[in-house]
mmCIF file of C-alpha atoms in Angstrom:
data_model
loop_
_atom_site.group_PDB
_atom_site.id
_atom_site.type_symbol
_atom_site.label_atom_id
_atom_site.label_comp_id
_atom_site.label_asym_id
_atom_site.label_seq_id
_atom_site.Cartn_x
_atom_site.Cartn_y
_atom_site.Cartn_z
ATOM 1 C CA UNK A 14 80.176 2.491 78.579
ATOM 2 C CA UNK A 15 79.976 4.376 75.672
ATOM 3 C CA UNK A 16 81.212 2.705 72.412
ATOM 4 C CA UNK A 17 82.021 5.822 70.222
ATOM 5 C CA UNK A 18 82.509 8.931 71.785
ATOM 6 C CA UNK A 19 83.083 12.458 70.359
ATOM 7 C CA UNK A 20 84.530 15.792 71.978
ATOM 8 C CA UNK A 21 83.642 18.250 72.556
ATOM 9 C CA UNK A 22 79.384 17.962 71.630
ATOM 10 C CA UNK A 23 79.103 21.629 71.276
ATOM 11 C CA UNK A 24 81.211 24.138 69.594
ATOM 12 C CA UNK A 25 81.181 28.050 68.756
ATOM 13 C CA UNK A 26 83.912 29.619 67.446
ATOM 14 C CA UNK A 27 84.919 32.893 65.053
ATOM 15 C CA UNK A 28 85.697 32.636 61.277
ATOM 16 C CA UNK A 29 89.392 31.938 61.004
ATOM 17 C CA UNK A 30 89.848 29.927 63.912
ATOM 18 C CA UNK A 31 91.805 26.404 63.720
ATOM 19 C CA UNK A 32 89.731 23.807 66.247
ATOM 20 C CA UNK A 33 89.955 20.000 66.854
ATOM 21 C CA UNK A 34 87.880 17.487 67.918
ATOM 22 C CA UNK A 35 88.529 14.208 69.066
ATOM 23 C CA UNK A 36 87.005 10.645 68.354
ATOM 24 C CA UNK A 37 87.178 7.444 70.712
ATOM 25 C CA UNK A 38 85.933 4.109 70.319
ATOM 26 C CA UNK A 39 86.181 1.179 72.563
ATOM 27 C CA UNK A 40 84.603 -1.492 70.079
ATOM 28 C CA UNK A 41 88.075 -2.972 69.286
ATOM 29 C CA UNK A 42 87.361 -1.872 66.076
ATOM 30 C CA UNK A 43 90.332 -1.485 63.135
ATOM 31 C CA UNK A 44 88.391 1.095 61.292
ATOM 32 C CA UNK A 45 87.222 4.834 61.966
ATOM 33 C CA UNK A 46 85.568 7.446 59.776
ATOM 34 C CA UNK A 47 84.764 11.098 59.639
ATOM 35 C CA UNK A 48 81.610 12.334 58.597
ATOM 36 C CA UNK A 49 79.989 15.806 58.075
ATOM 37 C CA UNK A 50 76.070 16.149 58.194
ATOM 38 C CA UNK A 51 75.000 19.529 56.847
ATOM 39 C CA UNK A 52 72.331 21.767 57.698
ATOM 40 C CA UNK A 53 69.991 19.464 54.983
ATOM 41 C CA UNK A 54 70.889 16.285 57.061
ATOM 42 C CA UNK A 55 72.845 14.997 53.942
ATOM 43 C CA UNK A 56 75.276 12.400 55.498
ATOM 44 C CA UNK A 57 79.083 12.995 53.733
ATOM 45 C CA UNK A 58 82.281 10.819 54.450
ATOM 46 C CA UNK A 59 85.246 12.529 54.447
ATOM 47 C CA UNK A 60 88.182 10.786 56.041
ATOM 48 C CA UNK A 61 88.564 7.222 57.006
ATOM 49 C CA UNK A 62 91.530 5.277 58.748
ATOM 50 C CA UNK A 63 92.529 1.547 59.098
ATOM 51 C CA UNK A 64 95.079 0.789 62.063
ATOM 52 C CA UNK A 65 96.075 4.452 61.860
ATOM 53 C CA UNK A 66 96.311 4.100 58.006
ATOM 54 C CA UNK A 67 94.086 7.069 55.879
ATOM 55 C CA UNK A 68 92.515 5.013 53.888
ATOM 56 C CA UNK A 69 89.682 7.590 52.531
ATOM 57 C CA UNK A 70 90.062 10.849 51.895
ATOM 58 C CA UNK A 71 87.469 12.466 49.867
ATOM 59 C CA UNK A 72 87.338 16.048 48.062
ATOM 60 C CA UNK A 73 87.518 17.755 51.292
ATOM 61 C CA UNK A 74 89.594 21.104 51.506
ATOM 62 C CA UNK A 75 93.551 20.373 52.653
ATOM 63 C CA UNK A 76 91.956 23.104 55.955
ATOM 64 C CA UNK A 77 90.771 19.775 57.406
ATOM 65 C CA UNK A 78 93.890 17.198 58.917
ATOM 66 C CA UNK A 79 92.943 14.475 60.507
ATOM 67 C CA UNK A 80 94.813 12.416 62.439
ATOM 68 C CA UNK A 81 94.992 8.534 64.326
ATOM 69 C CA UNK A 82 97.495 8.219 66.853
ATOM 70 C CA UNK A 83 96.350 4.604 66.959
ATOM 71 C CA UNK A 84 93.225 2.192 66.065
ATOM 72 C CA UNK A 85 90.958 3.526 68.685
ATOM 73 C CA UNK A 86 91.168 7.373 68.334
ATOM 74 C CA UNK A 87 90.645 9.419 65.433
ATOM 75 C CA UNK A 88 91.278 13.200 65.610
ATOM 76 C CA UNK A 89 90.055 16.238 63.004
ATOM 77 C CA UNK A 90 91.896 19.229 62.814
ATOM 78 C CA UNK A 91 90.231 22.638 60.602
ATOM 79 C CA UNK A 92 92.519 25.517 60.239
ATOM 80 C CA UNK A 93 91.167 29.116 59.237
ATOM 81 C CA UNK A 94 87.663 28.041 60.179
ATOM 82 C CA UNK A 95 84.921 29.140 57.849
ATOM 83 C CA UNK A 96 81.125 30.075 57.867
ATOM 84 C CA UNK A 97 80.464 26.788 55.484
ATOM 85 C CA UNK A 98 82.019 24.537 57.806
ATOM 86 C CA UNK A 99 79.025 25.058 59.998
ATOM 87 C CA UNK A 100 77.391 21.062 60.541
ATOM 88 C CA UNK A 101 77.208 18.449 62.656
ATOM 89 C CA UNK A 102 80.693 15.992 62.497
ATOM 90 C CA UNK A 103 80.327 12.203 62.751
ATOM 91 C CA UNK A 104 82.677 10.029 64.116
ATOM 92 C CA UNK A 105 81.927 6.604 63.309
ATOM 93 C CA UNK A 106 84.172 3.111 63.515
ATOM 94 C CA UNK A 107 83.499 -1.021 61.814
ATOM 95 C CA UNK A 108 84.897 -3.598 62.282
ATOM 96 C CA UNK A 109 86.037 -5.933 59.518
ATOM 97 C CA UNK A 110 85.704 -9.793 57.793
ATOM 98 C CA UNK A 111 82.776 -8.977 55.546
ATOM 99 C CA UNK A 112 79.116 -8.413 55.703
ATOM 100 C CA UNK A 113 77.417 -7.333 58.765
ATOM 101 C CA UNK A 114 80.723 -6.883 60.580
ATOM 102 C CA UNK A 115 81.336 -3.983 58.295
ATOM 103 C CA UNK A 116 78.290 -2.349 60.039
ATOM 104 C CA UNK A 117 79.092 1.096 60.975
ATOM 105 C CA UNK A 118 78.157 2.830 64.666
ATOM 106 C CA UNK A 119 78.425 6.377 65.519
ATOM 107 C CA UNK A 120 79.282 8.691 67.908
ATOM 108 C CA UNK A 121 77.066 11.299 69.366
ATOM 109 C CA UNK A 122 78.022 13.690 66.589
ATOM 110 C CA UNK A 123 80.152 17.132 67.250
ATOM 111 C CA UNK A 124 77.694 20.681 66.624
ATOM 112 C CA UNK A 125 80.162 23.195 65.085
ATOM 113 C CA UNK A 126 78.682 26.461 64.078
ATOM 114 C CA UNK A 127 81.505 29.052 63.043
ATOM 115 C CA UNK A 128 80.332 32.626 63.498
ATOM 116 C CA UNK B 29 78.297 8.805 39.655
ATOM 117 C CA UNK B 30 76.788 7.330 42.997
ATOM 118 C CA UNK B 31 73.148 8.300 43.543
ATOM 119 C CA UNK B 32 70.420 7.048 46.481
ATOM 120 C CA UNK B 33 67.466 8.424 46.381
ATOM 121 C CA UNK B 34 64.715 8.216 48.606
ATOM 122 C CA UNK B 35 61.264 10.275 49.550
ATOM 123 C CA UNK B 36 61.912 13.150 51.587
ATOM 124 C CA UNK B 37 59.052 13.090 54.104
ATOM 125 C CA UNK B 38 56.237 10.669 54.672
ATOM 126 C CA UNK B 39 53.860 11.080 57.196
ATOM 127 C CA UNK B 40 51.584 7.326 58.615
ATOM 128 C CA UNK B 41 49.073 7.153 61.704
ATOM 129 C CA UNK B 42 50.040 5.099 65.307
ATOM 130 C CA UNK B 43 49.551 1.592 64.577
ATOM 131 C CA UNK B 44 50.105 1.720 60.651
ATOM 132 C CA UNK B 45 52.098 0.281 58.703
ATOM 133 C CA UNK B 46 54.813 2.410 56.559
ATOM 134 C CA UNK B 47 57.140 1.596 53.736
ATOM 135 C CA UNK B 48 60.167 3.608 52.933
ATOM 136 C CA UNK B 49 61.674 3.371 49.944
ATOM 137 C CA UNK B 50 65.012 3.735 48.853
ATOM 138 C CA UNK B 51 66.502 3.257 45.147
ATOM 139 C CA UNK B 52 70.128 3.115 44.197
ATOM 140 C CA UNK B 53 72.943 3.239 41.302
ATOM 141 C CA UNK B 54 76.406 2.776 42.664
ATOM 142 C CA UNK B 55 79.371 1.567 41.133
ATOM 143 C CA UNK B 56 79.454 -2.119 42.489
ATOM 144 C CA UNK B 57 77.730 -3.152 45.544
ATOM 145 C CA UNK B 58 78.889 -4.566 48.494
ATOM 146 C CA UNK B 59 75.366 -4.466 50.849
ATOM 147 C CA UNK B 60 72.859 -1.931 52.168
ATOM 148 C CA UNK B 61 72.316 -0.417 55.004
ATOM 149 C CA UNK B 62 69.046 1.128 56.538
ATOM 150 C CA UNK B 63 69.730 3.562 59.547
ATOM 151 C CA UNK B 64 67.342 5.739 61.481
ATOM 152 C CA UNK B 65 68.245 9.267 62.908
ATOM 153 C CA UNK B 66 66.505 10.949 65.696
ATOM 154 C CA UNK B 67 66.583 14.611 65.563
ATOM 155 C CA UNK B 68 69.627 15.885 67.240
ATOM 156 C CA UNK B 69 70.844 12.556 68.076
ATOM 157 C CA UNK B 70 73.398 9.445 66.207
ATOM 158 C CA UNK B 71 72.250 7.513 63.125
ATOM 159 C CA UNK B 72 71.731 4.171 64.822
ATOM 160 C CA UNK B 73 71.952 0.852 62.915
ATOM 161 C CA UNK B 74 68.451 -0.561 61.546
ATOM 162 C CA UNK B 75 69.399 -3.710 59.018
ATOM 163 C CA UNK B 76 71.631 -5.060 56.438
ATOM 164 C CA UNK B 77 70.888 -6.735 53.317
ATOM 165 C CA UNK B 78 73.366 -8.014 51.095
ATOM 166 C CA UNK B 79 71.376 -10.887 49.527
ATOM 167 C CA UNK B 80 68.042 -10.689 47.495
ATOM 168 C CA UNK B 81 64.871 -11.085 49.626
ATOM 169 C CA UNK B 82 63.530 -9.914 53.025
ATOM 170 C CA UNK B 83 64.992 -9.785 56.058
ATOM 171 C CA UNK B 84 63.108 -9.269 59.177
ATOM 172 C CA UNK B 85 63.874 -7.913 62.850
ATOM 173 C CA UNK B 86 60.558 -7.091 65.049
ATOM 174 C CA UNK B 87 58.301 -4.681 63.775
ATOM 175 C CA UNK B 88 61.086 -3.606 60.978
ATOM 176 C CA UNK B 89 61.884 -5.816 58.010
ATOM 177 C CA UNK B 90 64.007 -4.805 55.341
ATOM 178 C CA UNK B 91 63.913 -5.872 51.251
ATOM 179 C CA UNK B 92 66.415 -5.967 48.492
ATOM 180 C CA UNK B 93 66.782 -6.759 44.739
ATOM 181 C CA UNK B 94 70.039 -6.341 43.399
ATOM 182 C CA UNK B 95 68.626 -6.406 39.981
ATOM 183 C CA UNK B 96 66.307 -3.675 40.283
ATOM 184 C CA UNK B 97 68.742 -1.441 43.066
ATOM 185 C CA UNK B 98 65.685 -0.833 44.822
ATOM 186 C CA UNK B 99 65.294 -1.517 49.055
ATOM 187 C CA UNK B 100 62.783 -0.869 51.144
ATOM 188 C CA UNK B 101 62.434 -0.356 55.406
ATOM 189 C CA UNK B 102 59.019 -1.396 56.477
ATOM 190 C CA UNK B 103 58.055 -0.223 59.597
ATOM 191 C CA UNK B 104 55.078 -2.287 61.357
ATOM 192 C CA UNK B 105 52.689 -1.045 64.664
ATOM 193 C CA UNK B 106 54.279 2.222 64.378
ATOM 194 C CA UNK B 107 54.702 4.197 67.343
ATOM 195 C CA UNK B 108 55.555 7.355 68.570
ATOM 196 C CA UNK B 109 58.835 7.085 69.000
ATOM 197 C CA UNK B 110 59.399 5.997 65.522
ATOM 198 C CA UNK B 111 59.160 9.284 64.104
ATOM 199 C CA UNK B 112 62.703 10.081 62.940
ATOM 200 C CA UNK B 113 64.732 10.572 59.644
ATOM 201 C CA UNK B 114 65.313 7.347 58.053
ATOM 202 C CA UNK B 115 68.587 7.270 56.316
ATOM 203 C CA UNK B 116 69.889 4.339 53.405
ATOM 204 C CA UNK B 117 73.369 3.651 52.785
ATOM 205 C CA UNK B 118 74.856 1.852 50.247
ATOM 206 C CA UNK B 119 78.162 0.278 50.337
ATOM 207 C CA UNK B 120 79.542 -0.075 46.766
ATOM 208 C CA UNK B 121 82.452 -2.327 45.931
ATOM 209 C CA UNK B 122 86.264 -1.353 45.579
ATOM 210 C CA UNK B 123 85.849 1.668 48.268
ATOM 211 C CA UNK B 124 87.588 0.390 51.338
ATOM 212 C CA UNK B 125 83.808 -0.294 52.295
ATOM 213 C CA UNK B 126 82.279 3.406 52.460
ATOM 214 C CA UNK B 127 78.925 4.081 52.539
ATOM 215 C CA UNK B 128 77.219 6.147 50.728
ATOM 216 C CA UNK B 129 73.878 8.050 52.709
ATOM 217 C CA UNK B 130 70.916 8.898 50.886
ATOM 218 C CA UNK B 131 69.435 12.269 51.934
ATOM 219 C CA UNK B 132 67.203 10.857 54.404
ATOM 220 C CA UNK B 133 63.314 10.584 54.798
ATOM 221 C CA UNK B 134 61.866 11.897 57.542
ATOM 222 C CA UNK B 135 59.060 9.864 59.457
ATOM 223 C CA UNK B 136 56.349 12.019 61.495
ATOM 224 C CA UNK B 137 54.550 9.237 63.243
ATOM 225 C CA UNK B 138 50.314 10.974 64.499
ATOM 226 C CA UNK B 139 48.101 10.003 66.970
#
């Protein structure tokens, strides 16, 4: 069974276009994070929720929503897709109560390259 | 400001030994992470260190000082398959635990 999972793993679309892709984990865990790794492999958190809570949300333009409809799923939403959004997004979840517990796993990893 | 630095590529012979370095300045610190990458593929969880001193796990071990905000990932009988990006995180305090990734450092493990 796969602990996090991402959909879809590939993804081509035009400039302007509003996608989503979706985020499951079946850790139990209360966290889950979005991350974006660019074309430099340069690792970037963007959004994180706790028990469907945003907890993070970093300097990331208002074109990206995410959303939890509860603990284990995390959604992201870009409108008006750009070329710059181009990367590979992370899905990731923790657990919590403190040092290695807050140890992070990842999903697979969504390719989006905007055209 | 948060920085992590690390090398960006390092190159070490089958069998070798490696060290990979990582130095940090974050505001606060709540443990470190060391993750390794495969091209194309998850980061997947390597070691945490939250304490001062070494902790080991096979044929990788992991150092920290606090004092110093330096860690390092040494990799032992390398193979292979070890040849990957190599990717420290840093959890500082007050963030609703977030890491922050260093760039990376990519491993090519040769015959």
């Amino acid at each position: 069974d796969t602990a996090v999972s991402q959909t879809p793993k590939y993804l081509v679309t035009q400039m302007g276009n509003d996608k989503s892709i979706k985020c499951e984990q079946n850790l139990g865990h209360d966290t889950m994070y979005w991350y974006k790794q660019d074309s430099k492999k340069f690792l970037k958190i963007m959004f994180s929720y706790n028990n469907k809570e945003l907890i993070i949300n970093e300097t990331v333009p208002n074109r990206f929503s995410p959303k939890s409809p509860d603990k284990a799923h995390l959604n992201l939403h870009i409108n008006s897709l750009e070329l710059g959004d181009s990367a590979v997004y992370f899905c990731a979840s923790r657990s919590s109560g403190g040092g290695l517990r807050e140890t992070q796993y990842f999903g697979p990893g969504t390719r989006l390259l905007v055209l | 400001g948060q920085n992590i630095d690390q090398p960006t590529e390092m190159t070490a012979t089958e069998g070798a030994i490696v060290q990979i370095n990582c130095t940090y300045q974050t505001s606060g610190f709540n443990g470190l992470f060391w993750y390794q990458q495969h091209a194309g593929e998850a980061p997947t969880f390597l070691s945490y260190n939250v304490l001062d001193g070494l902790e080991e796990k096979g044929r990788f071990s992991s150092f920290l000082s606090r004092s110093k905000g330096y860690s390092y990932l040494l990799l032992k009988e390398l193979q292979m398959k070890d040849s990957a990006s190599y990717l420290c995180a840093v959890m500082p305090s007050g963030g609703y635990n977030k890491l922050i990734f260093g760039a990376g450092t990519r491993l090519a493990v040769h015959p």
